Short mmCIF file of C-alpha atoms and ligand atoms in Angstrom, two decimals:
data_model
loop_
_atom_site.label_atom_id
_atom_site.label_comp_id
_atom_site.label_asym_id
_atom_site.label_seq_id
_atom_site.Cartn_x
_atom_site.Cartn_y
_atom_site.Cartn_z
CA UNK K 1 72.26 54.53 279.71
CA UNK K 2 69.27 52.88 279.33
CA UNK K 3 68.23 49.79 281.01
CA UNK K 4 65.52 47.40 278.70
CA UNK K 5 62.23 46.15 280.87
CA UNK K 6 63.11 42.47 279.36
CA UNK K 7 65.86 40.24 278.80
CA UNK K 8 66.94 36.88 278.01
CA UNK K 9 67.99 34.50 280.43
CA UNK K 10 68.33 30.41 281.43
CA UNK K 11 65.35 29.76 283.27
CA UNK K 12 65.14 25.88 285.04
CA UNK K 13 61.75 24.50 285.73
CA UNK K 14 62.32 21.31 287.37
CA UNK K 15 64.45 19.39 289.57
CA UNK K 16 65.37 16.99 286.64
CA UNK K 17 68.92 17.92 286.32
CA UNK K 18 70.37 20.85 283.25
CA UNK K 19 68.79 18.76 280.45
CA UNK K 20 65.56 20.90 280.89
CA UNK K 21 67.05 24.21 281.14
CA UNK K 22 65.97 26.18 278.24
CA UNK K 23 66.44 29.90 277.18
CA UNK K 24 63.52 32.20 277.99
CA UNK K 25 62.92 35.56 276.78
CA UNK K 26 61.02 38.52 277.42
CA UNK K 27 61.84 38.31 280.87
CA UNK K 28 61.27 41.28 283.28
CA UNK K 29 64.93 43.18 284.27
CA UNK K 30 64.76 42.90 288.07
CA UNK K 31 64.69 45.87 290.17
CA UNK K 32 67.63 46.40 293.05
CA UNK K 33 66.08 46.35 296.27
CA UNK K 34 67.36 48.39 299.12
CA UNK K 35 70.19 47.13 299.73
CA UNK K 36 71.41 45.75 296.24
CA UNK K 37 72.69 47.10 292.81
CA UNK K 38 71.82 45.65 289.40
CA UNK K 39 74.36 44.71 286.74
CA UNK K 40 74.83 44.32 283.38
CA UNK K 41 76.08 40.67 283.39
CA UNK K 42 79.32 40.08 281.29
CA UNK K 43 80.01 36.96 282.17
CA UNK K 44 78.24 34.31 284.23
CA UNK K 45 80.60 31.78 286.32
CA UNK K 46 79.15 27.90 286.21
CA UNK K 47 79.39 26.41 289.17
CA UNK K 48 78.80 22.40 290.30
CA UNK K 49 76.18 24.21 292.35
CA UNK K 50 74.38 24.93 289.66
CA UNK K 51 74.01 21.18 288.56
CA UNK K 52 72.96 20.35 291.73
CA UNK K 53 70.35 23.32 292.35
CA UNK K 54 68.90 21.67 288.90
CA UNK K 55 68.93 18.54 290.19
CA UNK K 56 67.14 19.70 293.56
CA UNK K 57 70.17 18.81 295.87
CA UNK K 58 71.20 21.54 296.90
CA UNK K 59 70.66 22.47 300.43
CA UNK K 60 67.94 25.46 300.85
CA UNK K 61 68.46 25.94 296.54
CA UNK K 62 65.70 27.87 294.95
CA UNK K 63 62.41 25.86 293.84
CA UNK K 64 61.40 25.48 290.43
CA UNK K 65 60.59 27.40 287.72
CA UNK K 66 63.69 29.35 288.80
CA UNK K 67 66.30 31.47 286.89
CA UNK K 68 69.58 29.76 286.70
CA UNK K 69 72.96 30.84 287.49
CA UNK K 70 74.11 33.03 290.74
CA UNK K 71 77.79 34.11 290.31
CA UNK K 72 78.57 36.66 287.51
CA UNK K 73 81.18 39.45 286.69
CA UNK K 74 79.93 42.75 285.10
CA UNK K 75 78.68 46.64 285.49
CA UNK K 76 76.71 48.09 287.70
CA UNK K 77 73.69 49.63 286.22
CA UNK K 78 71.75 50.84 289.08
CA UNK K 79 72.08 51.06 293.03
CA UNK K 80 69.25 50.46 295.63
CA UNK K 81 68.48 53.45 297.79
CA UNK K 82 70.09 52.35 300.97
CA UNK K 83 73.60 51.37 299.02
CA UNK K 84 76.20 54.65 299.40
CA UNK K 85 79.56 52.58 298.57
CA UNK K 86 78.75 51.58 295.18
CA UNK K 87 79.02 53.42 292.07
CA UNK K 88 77.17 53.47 288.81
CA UNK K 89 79.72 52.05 285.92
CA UNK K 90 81.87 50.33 288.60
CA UNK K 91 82.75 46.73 287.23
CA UNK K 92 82.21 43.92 289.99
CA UNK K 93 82.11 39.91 290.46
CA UNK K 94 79.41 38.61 293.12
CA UNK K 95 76.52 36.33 293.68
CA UNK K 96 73.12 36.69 293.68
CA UNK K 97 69.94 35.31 291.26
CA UNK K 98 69.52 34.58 287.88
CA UNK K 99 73.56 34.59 286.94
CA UNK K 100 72.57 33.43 283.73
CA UNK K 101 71.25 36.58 281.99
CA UNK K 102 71.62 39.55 280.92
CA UNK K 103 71.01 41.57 283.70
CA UNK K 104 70.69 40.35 287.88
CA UNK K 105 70.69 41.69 291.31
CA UNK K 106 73.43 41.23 293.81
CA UNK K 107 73.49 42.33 297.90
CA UNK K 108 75.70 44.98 297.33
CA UNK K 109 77.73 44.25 300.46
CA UNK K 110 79.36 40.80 299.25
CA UNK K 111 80.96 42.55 295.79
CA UNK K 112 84.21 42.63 295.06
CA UNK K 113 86.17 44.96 292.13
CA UNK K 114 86.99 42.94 289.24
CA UNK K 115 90.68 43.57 289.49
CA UNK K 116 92.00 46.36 287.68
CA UNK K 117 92.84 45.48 284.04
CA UNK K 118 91.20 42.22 284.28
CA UNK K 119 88.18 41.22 281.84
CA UNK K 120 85.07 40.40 283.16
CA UNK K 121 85.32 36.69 282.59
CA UNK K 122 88.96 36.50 283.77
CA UNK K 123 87.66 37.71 287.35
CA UNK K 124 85.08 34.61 287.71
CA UNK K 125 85.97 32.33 290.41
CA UNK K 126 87.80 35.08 292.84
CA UNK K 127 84.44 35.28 295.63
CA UNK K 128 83.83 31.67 294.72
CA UNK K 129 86.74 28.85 293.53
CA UNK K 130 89.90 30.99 294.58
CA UNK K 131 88.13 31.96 297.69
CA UNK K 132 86.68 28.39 298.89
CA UNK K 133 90.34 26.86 298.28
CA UNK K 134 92.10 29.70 300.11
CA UNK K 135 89.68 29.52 302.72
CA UNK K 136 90.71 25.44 302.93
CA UNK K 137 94.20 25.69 302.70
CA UNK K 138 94.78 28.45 305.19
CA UNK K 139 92.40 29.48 307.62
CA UNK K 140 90.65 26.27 308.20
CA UNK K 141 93.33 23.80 306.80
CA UNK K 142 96.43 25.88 308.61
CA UNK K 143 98.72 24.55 306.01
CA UNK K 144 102.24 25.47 306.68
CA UNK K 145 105.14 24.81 303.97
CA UNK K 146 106.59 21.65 304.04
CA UNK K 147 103.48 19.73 304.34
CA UNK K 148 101.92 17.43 302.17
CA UNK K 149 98.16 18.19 300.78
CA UNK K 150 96.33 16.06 298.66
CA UNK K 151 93.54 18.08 296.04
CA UNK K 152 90.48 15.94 295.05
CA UNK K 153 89.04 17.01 291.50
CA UNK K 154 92.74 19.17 290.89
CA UNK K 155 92.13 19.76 287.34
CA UNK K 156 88.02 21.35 288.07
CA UNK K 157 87.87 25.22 289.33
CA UNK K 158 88.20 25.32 292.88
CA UNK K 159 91.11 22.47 292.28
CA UNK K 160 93.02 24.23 289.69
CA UNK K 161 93.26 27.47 292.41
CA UNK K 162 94.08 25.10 295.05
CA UNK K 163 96.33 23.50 293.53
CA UNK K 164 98.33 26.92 292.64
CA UNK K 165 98.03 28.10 296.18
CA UNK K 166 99.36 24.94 298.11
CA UNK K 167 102.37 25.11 295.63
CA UNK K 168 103.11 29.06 296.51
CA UNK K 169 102.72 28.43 300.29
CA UNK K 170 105.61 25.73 299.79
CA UNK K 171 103.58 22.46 300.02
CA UNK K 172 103.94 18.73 298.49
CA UNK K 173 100.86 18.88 296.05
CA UNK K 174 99.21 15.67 295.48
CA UNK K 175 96.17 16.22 292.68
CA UNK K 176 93.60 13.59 291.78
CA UNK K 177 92.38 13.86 288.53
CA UNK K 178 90.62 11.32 285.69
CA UNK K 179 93.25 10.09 283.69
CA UNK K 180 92.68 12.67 280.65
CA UNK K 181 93.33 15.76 282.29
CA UNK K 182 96.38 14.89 284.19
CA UNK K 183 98.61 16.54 282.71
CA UNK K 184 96.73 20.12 283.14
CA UNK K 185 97.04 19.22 286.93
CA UNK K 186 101.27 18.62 286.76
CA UNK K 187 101.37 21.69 284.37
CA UNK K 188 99.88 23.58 287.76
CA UNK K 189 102.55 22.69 289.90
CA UNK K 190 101.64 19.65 291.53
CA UNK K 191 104.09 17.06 292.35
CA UNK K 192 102.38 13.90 291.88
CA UNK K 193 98.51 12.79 289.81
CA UNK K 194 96.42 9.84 291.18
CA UNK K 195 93.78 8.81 289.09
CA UNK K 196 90.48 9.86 290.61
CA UNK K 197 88.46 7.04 288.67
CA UNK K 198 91.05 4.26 288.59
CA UNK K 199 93.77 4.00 291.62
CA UNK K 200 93.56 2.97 294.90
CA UNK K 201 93.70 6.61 295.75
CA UNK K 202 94.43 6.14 300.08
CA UNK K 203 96.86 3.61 299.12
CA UNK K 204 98.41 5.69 296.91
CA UNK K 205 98.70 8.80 298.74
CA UNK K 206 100.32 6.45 301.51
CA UNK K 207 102.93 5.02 299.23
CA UNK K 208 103.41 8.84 298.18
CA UNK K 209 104.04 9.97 301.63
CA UNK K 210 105.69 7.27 303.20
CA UNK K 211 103.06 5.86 304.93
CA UNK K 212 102.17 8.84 307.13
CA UNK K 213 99.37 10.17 305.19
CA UNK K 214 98.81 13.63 303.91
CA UNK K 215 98.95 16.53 306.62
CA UNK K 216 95.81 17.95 304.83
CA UNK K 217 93.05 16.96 302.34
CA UNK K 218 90.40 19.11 300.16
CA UNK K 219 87.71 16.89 299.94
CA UNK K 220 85.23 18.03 297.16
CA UNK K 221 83.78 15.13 296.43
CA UNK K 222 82.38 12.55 298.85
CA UNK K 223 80.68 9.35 298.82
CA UNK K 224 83.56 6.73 298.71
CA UNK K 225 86.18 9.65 298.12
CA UNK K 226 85.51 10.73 301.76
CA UNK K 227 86.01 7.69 303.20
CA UNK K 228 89.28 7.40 300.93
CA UNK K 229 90.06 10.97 302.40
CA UNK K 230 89.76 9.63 306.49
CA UNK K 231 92.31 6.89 305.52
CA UNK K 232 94.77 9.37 303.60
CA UNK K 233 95.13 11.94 306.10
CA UNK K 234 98.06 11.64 308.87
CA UNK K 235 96.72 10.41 312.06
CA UNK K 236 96.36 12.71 315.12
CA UNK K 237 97.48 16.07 313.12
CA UNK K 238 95.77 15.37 309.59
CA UNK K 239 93.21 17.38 308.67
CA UNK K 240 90.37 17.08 305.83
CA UNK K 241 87.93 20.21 305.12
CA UNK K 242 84.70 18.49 303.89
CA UNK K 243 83.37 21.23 300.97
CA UNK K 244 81.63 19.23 298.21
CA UNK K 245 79.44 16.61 297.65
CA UNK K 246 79.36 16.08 293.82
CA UNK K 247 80.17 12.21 294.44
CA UNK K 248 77.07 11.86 296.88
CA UNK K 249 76.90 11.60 300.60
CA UNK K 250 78.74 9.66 303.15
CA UNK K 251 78.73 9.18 306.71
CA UNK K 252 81.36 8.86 309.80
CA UNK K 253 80.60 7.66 313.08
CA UNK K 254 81.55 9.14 316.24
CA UNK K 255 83.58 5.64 317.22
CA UNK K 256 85.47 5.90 313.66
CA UNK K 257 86.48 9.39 314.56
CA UNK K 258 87.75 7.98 318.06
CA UNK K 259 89.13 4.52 316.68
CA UNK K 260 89.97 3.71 313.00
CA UNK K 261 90.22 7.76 312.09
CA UNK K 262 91.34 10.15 314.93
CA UNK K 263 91.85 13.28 312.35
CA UNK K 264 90.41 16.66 312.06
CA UNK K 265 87.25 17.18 310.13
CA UNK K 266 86.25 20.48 309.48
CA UNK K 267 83.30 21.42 306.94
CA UNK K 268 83.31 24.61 305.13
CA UNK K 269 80.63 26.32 302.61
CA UNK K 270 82.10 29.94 302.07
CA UNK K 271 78.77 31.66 301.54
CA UNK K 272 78.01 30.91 305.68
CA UNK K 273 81.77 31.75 306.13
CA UNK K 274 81.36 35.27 304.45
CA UNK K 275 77.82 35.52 306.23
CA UNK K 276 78.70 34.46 309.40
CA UNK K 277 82.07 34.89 309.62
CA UNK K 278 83.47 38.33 308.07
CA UNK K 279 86.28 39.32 308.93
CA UNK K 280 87.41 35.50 307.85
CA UNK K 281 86.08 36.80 304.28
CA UNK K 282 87.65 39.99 304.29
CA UNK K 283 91.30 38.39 305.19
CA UNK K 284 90.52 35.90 302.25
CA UNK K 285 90.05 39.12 299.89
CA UNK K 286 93.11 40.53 301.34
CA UNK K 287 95.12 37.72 300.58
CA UNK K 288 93.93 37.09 297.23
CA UNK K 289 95.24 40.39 296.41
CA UNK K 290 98.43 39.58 297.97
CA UNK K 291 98.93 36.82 295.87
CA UNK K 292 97.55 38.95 292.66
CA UNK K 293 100.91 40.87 293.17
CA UNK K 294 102.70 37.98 293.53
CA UNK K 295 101.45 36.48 290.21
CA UNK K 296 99.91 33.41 291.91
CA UNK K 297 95.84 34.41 291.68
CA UNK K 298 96.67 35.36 287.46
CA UNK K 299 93.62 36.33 285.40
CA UNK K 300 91.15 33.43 284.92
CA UNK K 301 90.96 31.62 281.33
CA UNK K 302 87.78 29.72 281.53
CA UNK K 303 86.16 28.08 278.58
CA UNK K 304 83.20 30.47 277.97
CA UNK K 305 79.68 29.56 276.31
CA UNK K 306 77.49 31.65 275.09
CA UNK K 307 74.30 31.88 277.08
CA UNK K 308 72.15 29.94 275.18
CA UNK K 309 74.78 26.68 275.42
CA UNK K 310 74.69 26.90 279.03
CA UNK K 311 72.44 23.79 279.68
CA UNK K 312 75.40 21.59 277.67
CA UNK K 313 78.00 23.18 279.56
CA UNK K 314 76.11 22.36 282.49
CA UNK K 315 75.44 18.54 281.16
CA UNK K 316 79.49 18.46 280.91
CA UNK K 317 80.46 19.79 284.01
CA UNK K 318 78.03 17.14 285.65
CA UNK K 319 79.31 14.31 283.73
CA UNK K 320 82.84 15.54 285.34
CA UNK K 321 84.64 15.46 281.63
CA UNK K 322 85.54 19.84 281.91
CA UNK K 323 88.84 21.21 282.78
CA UNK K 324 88.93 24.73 284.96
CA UNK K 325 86.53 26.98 284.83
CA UNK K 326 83.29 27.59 282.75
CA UNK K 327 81.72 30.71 281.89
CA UNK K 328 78.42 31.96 280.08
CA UNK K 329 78.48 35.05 277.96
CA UNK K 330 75.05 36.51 277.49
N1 LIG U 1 81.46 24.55 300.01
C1 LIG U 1 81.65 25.58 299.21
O1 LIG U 1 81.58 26.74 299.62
C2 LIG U 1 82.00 25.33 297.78
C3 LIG U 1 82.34 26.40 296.93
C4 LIG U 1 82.70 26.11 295.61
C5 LIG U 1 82.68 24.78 295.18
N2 LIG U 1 82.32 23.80 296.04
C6 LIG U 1 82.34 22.38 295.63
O2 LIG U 1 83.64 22.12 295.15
C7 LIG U 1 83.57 21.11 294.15
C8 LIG U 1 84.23 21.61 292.87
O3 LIG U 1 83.41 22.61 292.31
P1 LIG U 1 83.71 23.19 290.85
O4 LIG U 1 82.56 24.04 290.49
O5 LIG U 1 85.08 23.73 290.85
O6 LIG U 1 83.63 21.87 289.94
P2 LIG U 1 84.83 21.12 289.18
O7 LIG U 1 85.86 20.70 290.18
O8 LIG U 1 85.27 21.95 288.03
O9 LIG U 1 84.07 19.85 288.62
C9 LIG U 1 83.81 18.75 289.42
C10 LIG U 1 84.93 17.69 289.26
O10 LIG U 1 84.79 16.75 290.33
C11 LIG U 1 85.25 15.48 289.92
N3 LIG U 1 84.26 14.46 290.28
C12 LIG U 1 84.49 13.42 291.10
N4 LIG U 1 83.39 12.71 291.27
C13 LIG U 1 82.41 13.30 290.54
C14 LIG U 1 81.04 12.98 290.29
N5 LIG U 1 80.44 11.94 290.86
N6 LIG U 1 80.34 13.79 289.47
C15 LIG U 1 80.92 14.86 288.90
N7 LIG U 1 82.22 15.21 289.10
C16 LIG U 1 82.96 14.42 289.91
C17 LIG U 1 85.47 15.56 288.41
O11 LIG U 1 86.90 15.64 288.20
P3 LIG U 1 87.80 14.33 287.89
O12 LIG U 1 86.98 13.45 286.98
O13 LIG U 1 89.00 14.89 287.23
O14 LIG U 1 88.08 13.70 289.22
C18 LIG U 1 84.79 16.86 288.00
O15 LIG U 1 85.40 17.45 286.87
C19 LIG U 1 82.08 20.76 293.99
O16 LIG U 1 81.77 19.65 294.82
C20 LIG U 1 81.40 22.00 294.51
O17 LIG U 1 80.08 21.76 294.94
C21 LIG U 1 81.98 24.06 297.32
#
């Protein structure tokens, strides 16, 4: 097969937010290095991490002018010369740069098969959304059945997985959603939807859990949501894993954690957990595909773009009015 010298892809040249992202063409086809493989992209996974490496918040995100996008599903098309595992016309989902093109390099060792059967597109969100909520629920959030969890942003794509997860390990689901896509979140399983815009959402979750507080809380979305996350979780055992920021920052003091909120706050970003942790990752894999035979981690139905839409699809995933996942198709 032959691979073109050019391409088109989403290239982002300032830290102004999606708006300027524009389609570029005649770009050069990168070249694996040593340790990577190049593949065809069939489908590009957006991310909220993408809106905020536009916007220049991301921590350590590439600089401007910079090609857009890092998670995609597709075929490998060439191997580096130190990579032995990997095979030409093999069909994987991974990260790397430029996601939002036609072709892009990925280190070969953080791959994973698209499962067998499974399009391209329906695989986006397994090393990313399905991974980051497993990774909350279990090994860092140690949920057991019968407890209750409470899923900020339940309808988006981490929340939707999370949401499915909790409910197959035998929790109480609580999902916070805006008010249109609440019924999405109860069609997932979850036994009771707070409005994320309008309620009282700490009072709610109390009333909800009779005034104990939920045993564990994905918080994806900070700035007052985290501080409505300290007062929801259970004092002493409750636990909150801190793994978004989309609402902006927030602080807590070491006398808050002592006094007004003695709970368990544990921060999680699953790229350093797969770096620095894995044999963490590779358990994640192994239970995703555990719950693949189960039926519970089903192929993926995102709403998919084509390429040169991306920009609006990023505009509406930052304006927080998308449901699930979103994909690019180059
Ligand atoms: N740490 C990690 O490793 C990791 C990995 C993957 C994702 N994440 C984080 O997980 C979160 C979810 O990611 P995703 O890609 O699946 O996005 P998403 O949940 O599909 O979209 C974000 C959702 O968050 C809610 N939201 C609340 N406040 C918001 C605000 N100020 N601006 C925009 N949205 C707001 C909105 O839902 P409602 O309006 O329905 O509340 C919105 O639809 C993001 O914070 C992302 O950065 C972290």
């Amino acid at each position: 097969m032959t691979i073109p010298t050019t391409m088109r892809a989403l290239r982002q040249p300032t830290w102004n937010g999606p708006a300027d992202m524009h389609l570029a063409t005649g770009v050069p086809v990168p070249e694996p290095g040593p340790d990577e493989v190049l593949i065809r992209v069939g489908a590009a996974g957006v991310n909220f991490a993408d809106v905020m490496r536009a916007r220049g918040t991301y921590h350590n995100g590439p600089r401007p002018p910079y090609l857009a996008g890092f998670e995609a599903a597709g075929e490998i098309v060439a191997v580096g010369e130190a990579v032995a595992d990997r095979t030409l016309g093999a069909r994987v989902i991974g990260t790397g740069y430029g996601a939002f093109a036609e072709y892009m390099t990925m280190p070969a060792a953080g791959l994973a098969p698209v499962p067998p059967g499974w399009a391209d597109e329906q695989a986006l969100g397994l090393v990313l959304n399905w991974a980051t909520a497993l990774a909350a629920l279990r090994p860092l959030g140690r949920l057991t059945a019968g407890e209750t969890v409470l899923v900020h942003a339940a309808a988006g794509g981490v929340g939707q997985a999370a949401v499915r997860m909790a409910r197959h390990y035998g929790a109480t689901v609580i999902g916070t959603a805006s008010a249109g896509k609440h019924e999405v979140v109860r069609a997932l399983g979850a036994d009771h939807v707070v409005d994320s815009r309008a309620a009282d959402v700490t009072a709610e979750v109390l009333r909800l859990t009779g005034g104990a507080g939920a045993d564990l809380v994905l918080e994806s979305v900070g700035g007052a949501t985290f501080r409505a996350s300290l007062a929801a979780a259970r004092r002493v055992t409750g636990r909150v894993v801190v793994y978004g920021v989309a609402g902006g920052e927030a602080s807590l003091t070491n006398r808050e954690l002592n006094f007004t909120h003695p709970v368990h706050v544990i921060g999680l970003h699953i790229g350093i957990l797969a770096e620095r942790a894995p044999e963490v990752f590779a358990e994640l894999m192994a239970e995703l595909a555990s719950l693949r035979a189960a039926g519970v981690h089903t192929p993926g139905r995102p709403t998919v773009y084509d390429l040169t839409r991306g920009p609006g699809a990023l505009a509406e995933l930052a304006a927080g009015t998308t449901v699930g996942k979103l994909a690019l198709r180059p």
